[in-house]
Coordinates of C-alpha atoms in Angstrom, one line a residue:
Chain K
M1 CA -10.9 14.0 -13.3
E2 CA -7.6 15.0 -11.9
A3 CA -9.0 14.5 -8.4
A4 CA -9.9 11.0 -9.5
M5 CA -6.4 10.3 -10.7
D6 CA -4.9 11.7 -7.5
L7 CA -7.2 9.4 -5.5
M8 CA -6.0 6.4 -7.6
R9 CA -2.4 7.3 -6.9
R10 CA -3.0 7.7 -3.1
M11 CA -5.0 4.6 -2.5
P12 CA -3.0 1.5 -1.3
P13 CA -2.2 -0.7 -4.3
S14 CA -4.1 -3.7 -2.7
L15 CA -7.2 -1.6 -3.0
S16 CA -6.7 -0.1 -6.5
Q17 CA -9.3 -2.3 -8.2
Q18 CA -12.0 -1.3 -5.8
A19 CA -10.9 2.3 -6.0
L20 CA -11.2 2.2 -9.8
D21 CA -14.6 0.5 -9.7
S22 CA -15.9 3.1 -7.2
L23 CA -14.7 6.0 -9.4
L24 CA -16.2 4.4 -12.6
A25 CA -19.5 4.2 -10.8
L26 CA -19.3 7.8 -9.6
L27 CA -18.0 9.3 -12.8
P28 CA -19.3 7.2 -15.7
A29 CA -18.8 10.0 -18.2
H30 CA -15.1 9.7 -17.6
S31 CA -14.8 5.9 -17.8
S32 CA -12.7 5.7 -20.9
Q33 CA -10.1 8.2 -19.5
L34 CA -10.1 6.4 -16.1
L35 CA -9.6 3.0 -17.8
S36 CA -6.8 4.2 -20.1
R37 CA -5.0 6.1 -17.4
S38 CA -4.9 3.6 -14.6
D39 CA -3.0 0.4 -14.3
Q40 CA -4.7 -2.7 -13.0
P41 CA -3.7 -6.3 -13.0
L42 CA -4.4 -7.8 -16.3
Q43 CA -7.5 -9.9 -16.8
V44 CA -7.6 -13.0 -18.9
A45 CA -10.0 -14.2 -21.6
W46 CA -10.2 -17.5 -23.5
D47 CA -10.0 -17.7 -27.3
E48 CA -12.0 -20.9 -28.1
E49 CA -10.9 -21.0 -31.8
F50 CA -7.2 -21.1 -31.0
D51 CA -7.5 -22.8 -27.5
K52 CA -5.4 -20.1 -26.0
D53 CA -5.6 -17.5 -23.3
Y54 CA -5.2 -13.8 -24.1
L55 CA -4.9 -10.7 -22.0
L56 CA -7.2 -7.7 -21.7
C57 CA -6.2 -4.1 -21.8
D58 CA -7.5 -0.8 -23.1
Y59 CA -5.7 -1.3 -26.5
N60 CA -7.7 -4.3 -27.6
R61 CA -11.0 -3.1 -26.2
D62 CA -13.9 -1.9 -28.3
G63 CA -16.9 -0.9 -26.1
D64 CA -17.2 -3.8 -23.8
S65 CA -15.6 -6.4 -26.1
Y66 CA -11.9 -7.5 -26.3
R67 CA -10.1 -8.7 -29.4
S68 CA -8.0 -11.8 -29.3
P69 CA -4.4 -11.5 -30.7
W70 CA -4.7 -15.1 -32.0
S71 CA -8.0 -15.0 -34.0
S72 CA -8.3 -11.2 -34.0
K73 CA -12.0 -11.8 -33.1
Y74 CA -13.9 -9.9 -30.5
K75 CA -15.4 -11.5 -27.4
P76 CA -18.3 -10.8 -26.8
E77 CA -18.8 -10.8 -30.6
L78 CA -18.7 -7.5 -32.5
E79 CA -19.7 -7.3 -36.2
D80 CA -17.7 -4.2 -36.9
G81 CA -15.1 -4.1 -34.2
V82 CA -12.0 -2.1 -34.8
Q83 CA -9.3 -4.1 -36.6
P84 CA -5.6 -3.2 -37.3
S85 CA -4.7 -2.7 -41.0
A86 CA -3.5 -5.9 -42.8
E87 CA 0.1 -4.8 -42.6
L88 CA -0.2 -4.1 -38.9
R89 CA -2.0 -7.3 -38.3
K90 CA 0.8 -9.3 -39.9
L91 CA 3.2 -7.5 -37.6
E92 CA 1.0 -8.2 -34.6
Q93 CA 0.9 -12.0 -35.4
E94 CA 4.6 -12.2 -35.7
A95 CA 5.1 -10.2 -32.5
N96 CA 2.8 -12.6 -30.6
E97 CA 4.8 -15.6 -31.8
V98 CA 8.1 -13.9 -30.9
F99 CA 6.9 -12.9 -27.4
S100 CA 5.4 -16.2 -26.8
I101 CA 8.9 -17.7 -27.1
Y102 CA 10.4 -14.9 -25.0
R103 CA 7.8 -15.4 -22.3
D104 CA 8.4 -19.2 -22.2
Q105 CA 12.1 -18.7 -21.9
Y106 CA 12.1 -16.1 -19.1
Y107 CA 8.9 -17.0 -17.2
E108 CA 8.5 -20.8 -17.9
G109 CA 4.8 -20.3 -18.1
G110 CA 2.4 -17.4 -17.9
I111 CA 0.4 -15.6 -20.6
S112 CA 1.5 -13.0 -23.2
S113 CA -0.4 -10.9 -25.7
V114 CA 0.7 -8.2 -28.2
Y115 CA -1.5 -5.6 -29.7
V116 CA -0.5 -3.2 -32.5
W117 CA -2.4 -0.2 -33.7
E118 CA -2.0 3.1 -35.6
P119 CA -1.7 6.2 -33.4
E120 CA -4.0 9.1 -33.8
D121 CA -1.5 11.2 -35.8
G122 CA -1.2 8.4 -38.3
K123 CA 2.6 8.4 -38.1
G124 CA 4.4 5.2 -37.4
F125 CA 2.7 2.6 -35.2
A126 CA 2.3 1.7 -31.5
A127 CA 2.3 -1.7 -29.8
C128 CA 1.7 -3.0 -26.3
V129 CA 3.3 -6.2 -25.0
L130 CA 1.5 -7.7 -22.1
I131 CA 2.8 -10.5 -19.9
K132 CA 1.1 -12.1 -16.9
K133 CA 2.5 -14.7 -14.6
D134 CA 0.8 -16.3 -11.6
G135 CA 3.5 -17.6 -9.3
S136 CA 1.3 -18.8 -6.4
D137 CA 0.5 -22.3 -5.2
A138 CA -2.6 -22.3 -7.5
G139 CA -0.6 -21.1 -10.5
D140 CA 2.7 -22.2 -12.0
G141 CA 4.6 -21.3 -8.7
R142 CA 7.4 -23.6 -7.6
R143 CA 7.8 -22.7 -4.0
G144 CA 5.1 -23.2 -1.4
L145 CA 5.9 -19.9 0.3
L146 CA 3.6 -17.8 -1.7
Q147 CA -0.1 -17.8 -1.1
E148 CA -0.5 -15.2 -3.8
G149 CA 2.1 -14.1 -6.3
S150 CA 1.5 -12.3 -9.5
W151 CA 3.6 -10.4 -12.0
D152 CA 1.8 -8.2 -14.6
A153 CA 3.9 -6.3 -17.1
I154 CA 2.6 -3.8 -19.6
H155 CA 5.0 -2.4 -22.1
V156 CA 3.7 0.3 -24.5
I157 CA 5.9 1.3 -27.4
E158 CA 5.6 4.1 -29.8
V159 CA 7.5 3.7 -33.0
K160 CA 8.4 6.4 -35.6
E161 CA 10.6 6.0 -38.6
D162 CA 12.9 8.7 -39.9
E163 CA 12.5 10.1 -43.4
D164 CA 14.9 7.6 -45.1
H165 CA 13.3 4.7 -43.3
Q166 CA 16.8 3.7 -42.0
F167 CA 16.2 4.4 -38.3
G168 CA 13.4 3.9 -36.0
H169 CA 12.8 6.0 -32.9
Y170 CA 11.4 4.0 -30.1
C171 CA 9.7 5.2 -26.9
L172 CA 9.0 2.6 -24.3
T173 CA 6.9 3.1 -21.2
S174 CA 6.7 0.0 -18.9
T175 CA 4.8 -0.7 -15.8
V176 CA 5.3 -3.9 -13.7
M177 CA 2.7 -4.7 -11.1
L178 CA 3.7 -7.2 -8.5
A179 CA 1.7 -8.7 -5.7
L180 CA 3.2 -11.1 -3.2
T181 CA 1.5 -12.6 -0.2
T182 CA 3.1 -15.2 2.1
A183 CA 1.2 -18.2 3.2
N184 CA 0.1 -17.9 6.8
Q185 CA 3.0 -19.1 8.8
S186 CA 3.8 -18.4 12.4
S187 CA 5.0 -15.0 11.3
G188 CA 1.6 -13.7 10.5
P189 CA 0.2 -12.3 7.2
F190 CA 2.6 -10.3 5.1
S191 CA 2.0 -8.8 1.7
L192 CA 4.0 -6.6 -0.6
S193 CA 2.3 -5.2 -3.7
G194 CA 2.3 -2.4 -6.1
S195 CA 3.7 -1.1 -9.3
I196 CA 6.8 0.6 -10.7
T197 CA 7.0 2.5 -14.0
R198 CA 10.0 3.3 -16.2
Q199 CA 10.5 4.9 -19.5
M200 CA 13.2 4.4 -22.1
E201 CA 13.9 6.0 -25.6
S202 CA 16.1 4.7 -28.2
D203 CA 17.1 5.2 -31.9
L204 CA 18.0 2.0 -33.7
S205 CA 18.7 0.9 -37.2
I206 CA 15.8 -0.9 -38.9
E207 CA 17.9 -3.2 -41.0
N208 CA 16.7 -6.2 -39.0
G209 CA 13.1 -5.0 -38.7
H210 CA 11.2 -3.3 -36.0
L211 CA 10.3 -6.5 -34.1
C212 CA 13.9 -7.3 -33.5
N213 CA 14.4 -3.9 -31.9
I214 CA 11.2 -4.0 -29.9
G215 CA 12.2 -7.4 -28.5
R216 CA 15.6 -6.2 -27.5
L217 CA 14.2 -3.1 -25.8
V218 CA 11.5 -5.0 -23.9
E219 CA 14.1 -7.5 -22.8
E220 CA 16.4 -4.8 -21.6
M221 CA 13.6 -3.0 -19.8
E222 CA 12.4 -6.1 -18.0
S223 CA 15.8 -6.9 -16.8
K224 CA 16.2 -3.4 -15.4
L225 CA 12.8 -3.6 -13.8
R226 CA 13.6 -7.0 -12.2
N227 CA 16.8 -5.5 -10.7
G228 CA 14.9 -2.3 -9.7
L229 CA 12.4 -4.5 -7.8
D230 CA 14.9 -5.4 -5.2
Q231 CA 15.9 -1.8 -4.6
V232 CA 12.4 -0.4 -4.7
Y233 CA 10.1 -3.0 -3.5
F234 CA 12.2 -4.6 -0.9
G235 CA 14.9 -2.1 0.0
K236 CA 12.8 1.0 0.1
T237 CA 9.8 -0.3 2.0
K238 CA 12.0 -2.0 4.5
E239 CA 13.7 1.4 4.9
V240 CA 10.3 3.1 5.6
V241 CA 9.6 0.5 8.4
F242 CA 13.0 1.2 9.9
T243 CA 12.3 4.9 10.1
L244 CA 9.1 4.1 12.0
R245 CA 10.8 1.8 14.5
E246 CA 14.5 1.8 14.8
P247 CA 16.5 -1.4 15.2
L248 CA 17.7 -0.9 18.7
G249 CA 21.0 -2.4 19.9
V250 CA 22.6 -1.3 16.7
M251 CA 24.5 1.8 17.5
S252 CA 24.8 3.1 14.0
A253 CA 25.4 6.8 13.3
T254 CA 22.1 7.0 11.4
S255 CA 19.9 5.8 14.2
H256 CA 18.1 8.2 16.5
V257 CA 19.8 6.7 19.5
G258 CA 23.1 6.5 17.7
Q259 CA 22.9 10.2 16.8
S260 CA 22.3 11.4 20.4
L261 CA 25.2 9.1 21.6
Q262 CA 27.4 10.7 19.0
R263 CA 26.4 14.2 20.1
M264 CA 27.2 13.3 23.7
I265 CA 30.6 12.0 22.8
V266 CA 31.4 15.1 20.7
N267 CA 30.3 17.3 23.5
D268 CA 32.5 15.4 26.0
L269 CA 35.4 15.7 23.6
G270 CA 34.8 19.5 23.3
R271 CA 34.8 19.9 27.1
S272 CA 37.9 17.9 27.7
R273 CA 40.1 20.2 25.6
Chain N
M1 CA -9.6 2.3 -26.6
E2 CA -12.9 2.6 -28.4
D3 CA -16.1 3.8 -26.9
R4 CA -19.4 3.1 -28.3
I5 CA -22.3 5.5 -27.9
S6 CA -24.9 3.5 -26.2
E7 CA -28.6 3.5 -27.0
E8 CA -29.4 5.5 -23.9
D9 CA -26.9 8.3 -23.8
E10 CA -27.6 8.8 -20.1
Y11 CA -25.5 7.0 -17.6
E12 CA -27.0 5.3 -14.6
E13 CA -26.8 7.7 -11.7
L14 CA -25.9 6.5 -8.3
A15 CA -28.2 7.0 -5.4
D16 CA -27.1 9.6 -2.8
D17 CA -26.4 7.0 -0.1
Q18 CA -24.3 5.0 -2.6
K19 CA -22.2 8.1 -3.3
V20 CA -21.8 8.8 0.4
A21 CA -20.7 5.2 1.0
I22 CA -18.0 5.6 -1.7
G23 CA -16.8 8.9 -0.3
K24 CA -16.6 7.4 3.1
W25 CA -14.6 4.4 1.8
F26 CA -12.0 6.6 0.2
L27 CA -11.6 8.7 3.4
L28 CA -11.3 5.5 5.6
N29 CA -8.6 4.1 3.4
A30 CA -6.5 7.3 3.1
P31 CA -2.8 6.4 3.8
P32 CA -1.0 7.9 6.9
G33 CA -0.8 11.6 6.8
Q34 CA -2.8 12.0 3.5
V35 CA -6.4 12.3 4.8
S36 CA -6.7 16.0 4.0
Q37 CA -5.5 15.5 0.4
V38 CA -7.8 12.6 0.0
A39 CA -10.7 14.7 1.5
K40 CA -10.0 17.4 -1.1
D41 CA -10.2 14.8 -3.9
V42 CA -13.4 13.2 -2.5
R43 CA -15.0 16.6 -2.3
E44 CA -14.4 17.1 -6.0
V45 CA -15.4 13.7 -7.3
L46 CA -18.6 13.7 -5.3
M47 CA -19.4 17.2 -6.8
D48 CA -21.9 17.8 -4.0
E49 CA -20.9 19.6 -0.7
R50 CA -23.9 18.1 1.2
L51 CA -22.9 14.6 0.2
Y52 CA -19.3 15.2 1.1
D53 CA -20.2 16.6 4.5
Q54 CA -22.2 13.4 5.2
A55 CA -19.4 11.2 4.2
A56 CA -16.9 13.1 6.3
K57 CA -19.2 13.1 9.3
E58 CA -19.4 9.3 9.0
A59 CA -15.8 8.6 8.1
F60 CA -13.7 10.8 10.3
P61 CA -14.6 9.4 13.7
E62 CA -13.8 5.9 12.5
Y63 CA -10.7 7.0 10.6
N64 CA -9.2 8.9 13.6
V65 CA -9.7 6.0 16.0
K66 CA -8.5 3.3 13.5
N67 CA -5.4 5.4 12.8
M68 CA -4.8 6.3 16.4
I69 CA -4.6 10.0 15.6
S70 CA -3.1 12.2 18.3
L71 CA -4.3 15.8 18.9
E72 CA -2.8 18.7 20.8
M73 CA -4.7 19.4 24.0
P74 CA -5.5 23.1 24.2
D75 CA -4.3 23.4 27.8
G76 CA -0.7 22.7 26.8
S77 CA -0.6 19.4 28.7
G78 CA 0.5 17.4 25.7
Q79 CA -1.1 15.1 23.1
V80 CA -4.2 12.9 23.5
L81 CA -4.3 9.6 21.6
L82 CA -7.6 8.7 20.0
T83 CA -8.2 5.0 20.5
E84 CA -11.0 2.6 21.1
F85 CA -9.6 2.0 24.6
G86 CA -9.9 5.6 25.7
Q87 CA -13.2 6.3 23.9
L88 CA -15.9 7.4 26.4
D89 CA -18.3 8.3 23.7
R90 CA -18.3 9.5 20.1
S91 CA -16.5 12.8 20.8
R92 CA -14.8 12.3 24.3
Y93 CA -11.6 10.5 24.9
L94 CA -9.7 9.7 28.1
D95 CA -6.1 10.6 28.4
P96 CA -4.8 8.4 31.3
R97 CA -1.5 10.2 31.5
T98 CA -3.0 13.5 32.5
A99 CA -6.3 12.0 33.9
S100 CA -8.3 14.3 31.7
V101 CA -10.9 13.9 29.1
A102 CA -10.5 15.5 25.7
V103 CA -13.5 16.7 23.6
V104 CA -12.7 16.4 19.9
D105 CA -14.1 17.6 16.6
H106 CA -13.4 14.6 14.4
V107 CA -13.9 16.2 11.0
K108 CA -11.6 19.1 11.9
Q109 CA -9.2 16.8 13.7
V110 CA -8.9 19.2 16.6
C111 CA -9.3 18.9 20.4
T112 CA -11.7 21.6 21.4
E113 CA -11.7 21.2 25.1
V114 CA -10.0 19.4 28.0
R115 CA -11.6 18.6 31.4
P116 CA -10.4 16.7 34.3
A117 CA -11.7 13.1 34.2
D118 CA -14.4 11.8 36.6
D119 CA -13.3 9.5 39.3
E120 CA -15.5 6.8 37.8
D121 CA -13.5 6.8 34.6
L122 CA -10.2 6.5 36.4
P123 CA -8.6 3.3 37.9
S124 CA -8.0 2.8 41.6
A125 CA -4.9 4.2 43.1
Y126 CA -3.5 0.6 43.3
V127 CA -4.0 0.0 39.6
E128 CA -2.9 3.4 38.8
G129 CA 0.5 2.7 40.4
F130 CA 1.1 0.0 37.9
R131 CA -0.3 2.0 35.0
F132 CA 1.9 4.9 35.9
S133 CA 5.0 2.7 36.2
V134 CA 4.4 1.0 32.8
D135 CA 3.7 4.4 31.2
A136 CA 6.9 5.9 32.5
A137 CA 9.0 3.0 31.1
L138 CA 7.0 3.1 27.9
M139 CA 7.6 6.7 27.2
K140 CA 11.3 6.2 27.5
Y141 CA 11.2 3.2 25.1
V142 CA 9.1 5.1 22.6
D143 CA 11.3 8.1 22.8
D144 CA 14.4 5.9 22.0
A145 CA 12.8 3.7 19.3
F146 CA 10.1 5.6 17.6
Q147 CA 10.9 9.0 16.3
G148 CA 7.7 11.0 16.5
G149 CA 5.7 8.1 18.0
E150 CA 3.0 8.5 20.5
C151 CA 1.9 6.1 23.3
S152 CA -0.5 5.5 26.0
V153 CA -1.5 3.0 28.7
Y154 CA -5.1 2.3 29.6
C155 CA -6.7 0.2 32.3
T156 CA -9.1 -1.9 30.3
K157 CA -10.2 -4.5 32.9
G158 CA -10.5 -4.5 36.6
K159 CA -9.9 -0.8 37.2
D160 CA -11.4 -0.8 40.6
V161 CA -9.2 -3.7 41.8
E162 CA -7.4 -3.1 45.1
K163 CA -4.3 -4.8 46.5
S164 CA -4.8 -8.6 46.6
G165 CA -8.2 -8.0 44.9
G166 CA -7.5 -10.1 41.8
E167 CA -6.3 -9.5 38.2
F168 CA -6.5 -6.4 36.1
E169 CA -5.6 -5.6 32.5
L170 CA -3.6 -2.7 31.2
T171 CA -3.5 -2.0 27.5
V172 CA -0.3 -0.5 26.1
V173 CA -0.7 1.4 22.8
I174 CA 2.1 2.6 20.6
C175 CA 1.5 4.5 17.3
N176 CA 4.0 6.0 14.9
S177 CA 2.9 7.3 11.6
S178 CA 4.8 9.3 9.1
Y179 CA 4.3 10.9 5.7
S180 CA 7.1 12.6 3.7
P181 CA 6.0 13.4 0.2
K182 CA 9.4 14.8 -0.7
N183 CA 10.9 11.4 0.1
F184 CA 8.0 9.6 -1.6
R185 CA 7.3 7.6 1.5
G186 CA 4.8 7.1 4.3
G187 CA 3.8 4.5 6.8
C188 CA 2.4 3.6 10.1
W189 CA 3.4 1.3 13.0
Q190 CA 0.8 0.3 15.6
S191 CA 1.2 -2.0 18.5
V192 CA -1.4 -2.9 21.0
W193 CA -0.4 -5.0 24.1
R194 CA -2.9 -6.4 26.5
V195 CA -1.2 -7.0 29.8
L196 CA -2.9 -9.1 32.4
I197 CA -1.4 -8.5 35.8
N198 CA -1.9 -11.0 38.6
E199 CA -0.1 -9.6 41.6
E200 CA -0.7 -12.7 43.8
L201 CA 1.0 -15.0 41.2
R202 CA 3.4 -12.2 40.4
T203 CA 2.8 -12.6 36.7
A204 CA 2.2 -10.4 33.8
T205 CA 0.7 -12.1 30.7
L206 CA 1.1 -10.2 27.5
Q207 CA -0.9 -10.6 24.3
G208 CA 0.2 -8.2 21.6
T209 CA -0.6 -7.4 17.9
I210 CA 1.8 -5.3 15.9
S211 CA 0.7 -4.0 12.5
V212 CA 2.9 -2.2 10.0
N213 CA 2.1 -0.5 6.8
A214 CA 4.8 1.0 4.7
H215 CA 4.3 3.0 1.4
Y216 CA 6.9 4.1 -1.2
F217 CA 5.8 5.9 -4.3
E218 CA 8.7 7.3 -6.3
E219 CA 8.1 6.3 -10.0
G220 CA 5.5 3.9 -8.8
N221 CA 3.4 2.9 -5.8
V222 CA 4.5 0.0 -3.6
Q223 CA 3.1 -1.0 -0.3
L224 CA 4.1 -3.5 2.5
E225 CA 1.6 -4.7 4.9
S226 CA 2.2 -7.0 7.7
S227 CA 0.9 -7.9 11.2
R228 CA 1.8 -10.4 13.8
K229 CA 0.5 -11.6 17.2
F230 CA 2.6 -12.3 20.2
N231 CA 2.2 -14.0 23.5
D232 CA 4.4 -14.1 26.5
T233 CA 4.4 -14.2 30.2
V234 CA 6.9 -12.6 32.6
T235 CA 7.5 -12.8 36.3
L236 CA 7.2 -9.6 38.3
Q237 CA 10.1 -9.7 40.8
D238 CA 10.2 -8.0 44.1
G239 CA 12.2 -4.9 44.1
K240 CA 12.1 -4.7 40.4
D241 CA 9.9 -2.0 38.8
A242 CA 6.9 -3.7 37.1
G243 CA 6.8 -1.2 34.4
T244 CA 10.4 -1.7 33.4
T245 CA 10.0 -5.4 33.3
I246 CA 6.9 -5.3 31.2
V247 CA 8.2 -2.7 28.7
H248 CA 11.4 -4.7 28.4
V249 CA 9.5 -7.7 27.1
I250 CA 7.6 -5.5 24.7
E251 CA 10.8 -3.9 23.4
H252 CA 12.3 -7.4 22.9
L253 CA 9.4 -8.8 21.0
E254 CA 9.1 -5.7 18.8
S255 CA 12.7 -6.0 17.9
V256 CA 12.2 -9.7 17.1
Y257 CA 9.3 -8.7 14.8
L258 CA 11.5 -6.1 13.1
S259 CA 14.2 -8.6 12.3
S260 CA 11.6 -11.2 11.2
L261 CA 10.3 -8.6 8.7
E262 CA 13.7 -8.2 7.2
V263 CA 14.1 -11.9 6.8
M264 CA 10.6 -12.2 5.3
V265 CA 11.4 -9.5 2.7
K266 CA 14.7 -11.1 1.8
S267 CA 13.2 -14.5 1.4
L268 CA 10.4 -13.2 -0.7
F269 CA 12.9 -11.7 -3.0
E270 CA 14.7 -15.0 -3.5
V271 CA 11.4 -16.6 -4.3
D272 CA 10.6 -13.9 -6.8
A273 CA 13.9 -14.3 -8.5
V274 CA 13.4 -18.0 -8.9
W275 CA 10.1 -18.1 -10.5
L276 CA 10.5 -15.2 -12.7

């Protein structure tokens, strides 16, 4: 199992779906672990009753069926599919409304889904907020540059209340998956894809309710991730390319040629004394 | 999150050849510098030494050539680059620089023997003159611009051509791959330049493909993939070394590519910020 997870981490992000499918075929006994531990771009299903899309993940799955956050019904149908308690279902419904507005505000389109459940230890509750946006030509994208452009965000929050029920302890683990491919111009095919994960913990007063706090934390996290994207996705990968092939003609101290030039000058200075 | 116990508790077992195919797929797609770790994992998930050996036997020759692996030649004469252009058969590769043939064990990624090449595998003295000149200029360029990079120049067409005997083609190959787990990064640059030389017309026509793959995996897993084709023609002037002229064009186009990558990355970020 650990070998399987290591393979998932090493395979290029563009092949991660295929890698997961291969491992599921090879190790069917480990399928639930594989599915819950690996991040894949979110798949979409349609809720006929509410006329809305919803997102699929391990947290709304029961066997091979997935529960809609709108109707709370499973598709394919399941007679005795797992359902959240009445209290948690109410929170879940509210959360979906709130994040729908959030999504519209920040993403101007896209799909969101929130699922709430009771963790195994029975203390507090957990929720996941999922957002998917397709920014390509085919999707809601504005610019024609992108042939393929998708953003998938998965936020998992664990919430525990203190004894006096005054404060909540929130533990947020977020993963954003981004895939960008340019349309084939004279510059040739170019793609940038992958995921970054961050964690955040916070203690907040519950006077305005949990949902308010969760909303705030997710908003803060997404903003951090969006800024981190520039640094990680674009900055770091560009840096990697530059270590493979140096930009010549730029005599910086950090370049290979720059360094040997610097050494030469220092030697010359030493000799002239 | 929930699993149901199905009516048949047994899972459908894959056939041996399907398992080998999966093992082979993982090996072939191992990122630069990580094939031995991937091999270790594949061994474990296949849970069958025999199947792993089969997958390795099939995957490694392809992997080594696709990734232009370079191996140390046991006679101390340097590294041999494993490419399709120098491939004489499944385990023998020509090193034009030393005019020798390297015998390799693909799975172990080791060069086991080096022999001088047969005359029939080598170009004419006339063509070799050009090949040598390009190789010399290329080595200097690669030394300056690619830290740890390897390169080679092959004659891929018209190797028996003599002076005023027509065109011949040299193929220039540059490969630089790196993997630094402590810096959470890895990547590979490959350029293949087909150079058609026509001495009568005094032209060298270049057709090149540069492919880059960059991988960064601190707190995540991000990959950049890009490739681009180039075409150019240059005049070979009297008194000017052909090799220097040709490599100069390559150097220029590769620099153009590098800056275009930077522009591409920047513009994508702007798009990203707009629609999100």
